[in-house]
Coordinates of C-alpha atoms in Angstrom, one line a residue:
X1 CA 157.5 97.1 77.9
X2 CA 155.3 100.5 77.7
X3 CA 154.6 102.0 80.9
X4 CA 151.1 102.2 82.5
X5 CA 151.1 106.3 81.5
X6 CA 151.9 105.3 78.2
X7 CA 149.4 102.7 77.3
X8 CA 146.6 104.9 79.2
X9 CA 147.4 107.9 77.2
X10 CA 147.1 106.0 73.6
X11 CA 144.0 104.0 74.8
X12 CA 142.2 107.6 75.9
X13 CA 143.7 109.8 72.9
X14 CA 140.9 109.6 70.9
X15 CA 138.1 110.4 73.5
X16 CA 136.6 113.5 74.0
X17 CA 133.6 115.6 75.7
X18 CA 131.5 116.5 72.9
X19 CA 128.0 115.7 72.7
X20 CA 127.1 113.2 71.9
X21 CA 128.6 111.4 74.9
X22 CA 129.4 107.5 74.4
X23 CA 126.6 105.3 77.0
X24 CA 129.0 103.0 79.1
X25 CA 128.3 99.3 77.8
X26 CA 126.0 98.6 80.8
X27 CA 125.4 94.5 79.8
X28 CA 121.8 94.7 80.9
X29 CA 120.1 91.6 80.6
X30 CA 116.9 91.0 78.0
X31 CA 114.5 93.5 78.9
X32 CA 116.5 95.3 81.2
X33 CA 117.4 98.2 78.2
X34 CA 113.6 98.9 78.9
X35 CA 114.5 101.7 81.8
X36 CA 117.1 102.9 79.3
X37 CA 114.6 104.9 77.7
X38 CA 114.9 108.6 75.9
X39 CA 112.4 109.9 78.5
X40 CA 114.8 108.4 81.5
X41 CA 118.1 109.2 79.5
X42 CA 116.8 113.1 79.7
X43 CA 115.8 113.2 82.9
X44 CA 119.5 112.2 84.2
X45 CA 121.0 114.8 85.9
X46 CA 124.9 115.6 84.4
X47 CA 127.9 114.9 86.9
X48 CA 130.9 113.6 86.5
X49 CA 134.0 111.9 88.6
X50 CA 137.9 112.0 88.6
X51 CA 139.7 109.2 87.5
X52 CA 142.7 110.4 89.2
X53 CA 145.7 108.2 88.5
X54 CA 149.2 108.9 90.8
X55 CA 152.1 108.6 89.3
X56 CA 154.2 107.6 92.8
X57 CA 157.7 106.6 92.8
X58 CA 157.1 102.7 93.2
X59 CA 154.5 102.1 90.3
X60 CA 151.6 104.2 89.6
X61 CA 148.1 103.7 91.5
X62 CA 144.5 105.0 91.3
X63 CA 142.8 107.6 93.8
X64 CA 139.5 106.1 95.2
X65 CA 137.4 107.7 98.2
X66 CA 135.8 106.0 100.5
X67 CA 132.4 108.4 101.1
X68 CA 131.4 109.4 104.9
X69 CA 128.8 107.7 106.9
X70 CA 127.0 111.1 107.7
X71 CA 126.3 111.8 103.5
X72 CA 122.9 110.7 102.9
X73 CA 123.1 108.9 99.8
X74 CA 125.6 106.2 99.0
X75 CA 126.8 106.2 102.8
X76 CA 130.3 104.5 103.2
X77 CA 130.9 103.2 100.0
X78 CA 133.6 103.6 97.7
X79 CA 133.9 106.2 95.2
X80 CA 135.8 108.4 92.9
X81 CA 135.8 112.1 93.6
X82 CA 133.2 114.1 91.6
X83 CA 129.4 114.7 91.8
X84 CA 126.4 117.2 90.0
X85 CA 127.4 119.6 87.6
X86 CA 126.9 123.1 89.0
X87 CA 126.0 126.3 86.6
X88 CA 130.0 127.4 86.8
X89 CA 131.4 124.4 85.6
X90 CA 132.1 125.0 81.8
X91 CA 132.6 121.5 81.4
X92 CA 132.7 117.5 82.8
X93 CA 136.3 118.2 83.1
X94 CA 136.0 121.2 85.2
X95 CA 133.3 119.6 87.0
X96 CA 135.2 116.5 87.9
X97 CA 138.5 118.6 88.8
X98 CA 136.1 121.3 91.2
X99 CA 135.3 118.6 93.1
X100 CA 138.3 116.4 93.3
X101 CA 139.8 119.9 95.1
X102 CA 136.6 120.2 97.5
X103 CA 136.7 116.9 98.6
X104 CA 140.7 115.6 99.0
X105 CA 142.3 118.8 98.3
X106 CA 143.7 118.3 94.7
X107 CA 144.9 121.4 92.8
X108 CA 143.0 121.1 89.2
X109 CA 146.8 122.4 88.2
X110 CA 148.2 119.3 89.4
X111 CA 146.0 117.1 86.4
X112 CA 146.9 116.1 83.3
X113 CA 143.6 115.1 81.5
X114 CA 144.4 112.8 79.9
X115 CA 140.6 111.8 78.3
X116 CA 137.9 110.4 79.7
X117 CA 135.5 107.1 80.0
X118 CA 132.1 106.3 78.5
X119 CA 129.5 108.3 80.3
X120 CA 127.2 106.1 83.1
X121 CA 123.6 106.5 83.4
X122 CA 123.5 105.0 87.3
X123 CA 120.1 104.4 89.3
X124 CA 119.9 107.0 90.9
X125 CA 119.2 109.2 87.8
X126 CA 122.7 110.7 87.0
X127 CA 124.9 110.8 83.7
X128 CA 128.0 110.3 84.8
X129 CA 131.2 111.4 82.7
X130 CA 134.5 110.1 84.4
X131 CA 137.5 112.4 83.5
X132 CA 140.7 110.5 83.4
X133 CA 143.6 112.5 84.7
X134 CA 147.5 111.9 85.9
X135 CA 149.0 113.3 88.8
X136 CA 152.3 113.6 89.9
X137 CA 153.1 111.9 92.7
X138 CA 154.1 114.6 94.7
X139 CA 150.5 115.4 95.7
X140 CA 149.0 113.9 99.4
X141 CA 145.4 113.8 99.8
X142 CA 143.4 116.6 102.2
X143 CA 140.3 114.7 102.8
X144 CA 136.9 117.0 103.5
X145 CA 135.5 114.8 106.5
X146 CA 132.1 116.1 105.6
X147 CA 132.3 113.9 102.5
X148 CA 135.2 111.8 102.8
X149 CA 136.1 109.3 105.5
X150 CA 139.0 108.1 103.6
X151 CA 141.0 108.1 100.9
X152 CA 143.3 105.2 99.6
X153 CA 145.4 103.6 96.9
X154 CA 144.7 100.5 94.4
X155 CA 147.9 99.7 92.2
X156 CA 147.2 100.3 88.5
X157 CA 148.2 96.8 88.2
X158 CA 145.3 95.5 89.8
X159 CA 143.2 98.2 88.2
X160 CA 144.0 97.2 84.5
X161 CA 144.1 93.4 85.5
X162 CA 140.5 92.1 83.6
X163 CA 140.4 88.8 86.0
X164 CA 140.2 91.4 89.2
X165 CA 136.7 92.1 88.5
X166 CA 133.4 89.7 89.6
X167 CA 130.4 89.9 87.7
X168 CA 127.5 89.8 90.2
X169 CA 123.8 91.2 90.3
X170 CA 121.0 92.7 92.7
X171 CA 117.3 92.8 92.0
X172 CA 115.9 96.4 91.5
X173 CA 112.3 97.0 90.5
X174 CA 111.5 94.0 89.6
X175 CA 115.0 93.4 87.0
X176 CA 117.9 91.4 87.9
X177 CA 121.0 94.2 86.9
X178 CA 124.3 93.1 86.6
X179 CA 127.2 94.9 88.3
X180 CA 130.8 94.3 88.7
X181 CA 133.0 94.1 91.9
X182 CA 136.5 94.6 92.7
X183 CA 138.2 93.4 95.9
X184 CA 141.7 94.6 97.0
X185 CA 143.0 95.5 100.1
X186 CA 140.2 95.0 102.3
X187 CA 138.3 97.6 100.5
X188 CA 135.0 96.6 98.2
X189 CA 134.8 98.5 94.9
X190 CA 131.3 98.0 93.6
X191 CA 128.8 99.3 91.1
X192 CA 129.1 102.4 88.9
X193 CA 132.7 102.8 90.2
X194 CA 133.9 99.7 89.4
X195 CA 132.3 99.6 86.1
X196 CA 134.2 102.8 85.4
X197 CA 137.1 101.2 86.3
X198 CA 136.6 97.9 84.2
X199 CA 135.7 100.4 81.2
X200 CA 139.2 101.7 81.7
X201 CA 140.4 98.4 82.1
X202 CA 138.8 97.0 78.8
X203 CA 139.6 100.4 77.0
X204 CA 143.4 99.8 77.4
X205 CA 142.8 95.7 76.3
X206 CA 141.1 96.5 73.1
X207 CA 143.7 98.8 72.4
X208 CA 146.6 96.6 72.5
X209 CA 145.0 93.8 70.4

């Protein structure tokens, strides 16, 4: 049987960062593609988020945050590290890897990239590339308490397992929007996050078949 690194690196090997960026398949229902417009879509603001997979002697895992209760958007919930694009980033990738070091300490030196997921326009009126990258599992997480108030593990196994994730829905401006919701551990993965993760997660499926 391949290993997880292997079946993530041929799932991701033809992806790239070139414009134009992929939209995340967002299943939005009738209607709903209404706020999905070109006016909205260019008034997102870039960012973009680690992916950061740990290669650790027992199996490999994935790198989640869980955000501090003193930020003041998005307050305690859980997260990959990344956020806006800043004039010296020269790319998502160097985006995503400034911030993974701000925020738990990760050496972009450490990362392979190994590509990255379908960009996700999110409510709060960002574009958001997620960079998928490997680490070895030599590296233990610094956490920047100003952002961070934890960091923590979920096994790739779960990650990659399609019946871990819940379809559910909230009601925003007056459209019912889907979202999907992982549970593991105690810890609640919702949202933009875990439809980045199920992205992943379907990514290496359809490869497979």
């Amino acid at each position: 049987m391949d290993s997880i690194e292997q079946r993530l690196r041929r799932a991701l090997a033809d992806t790239h960062e070139n414009e134009p960026r992929p939209l995340a398949e967002l299943e939005l229902p009738f209607g709903g593609d209404r706020w999905l417009t070109p006016t909205f879509m260019s008034s997102l603001r870039r960012a973009a988020v680690l992916a950061p997979v740990v290669r650790r002697q027992q199996g490999y895992s994935m790198l989640l945050t869980r955000r501090s209760e003193a930020m003041n958007s998005h307050k305690g919930q859980i997260s990959f590290p990344g956020g806006r694009r800043d004039e010296i980033d020269t790319s998502a990738a160097a985006n995503a890897l400034r911030e993974a070091q701000e925020e738990v300490g990760l050496d972009p030196s450490q990362v392979d990239v190994l590509g990255y997921l379908n960009d996700y326009p999110t409510i709060s009126r960002y574009r958001v590339t997620p960079v998928v990258g490997l680490i070895d599992g030599g590296f233990t997480a610094v956490a920047a308490p100003a952002e961070v108030a934890e960091v923590f593990e979920i096994p790739m196994e779960i990650v990659l397992d399609p019946r871990a994730y819940q379809r559910k829905s909230l009601s925003r401006e007056g459209l019912i929007l889907p979202f999907y919701e992982l549970n593991w551990g105690g810890y609640r993965v919702w949202g933009a996050t875990a439809g980045m993760l199920r992205d992943l997660c379907k990514r290496v499926h359809d490869n497979e078949r």
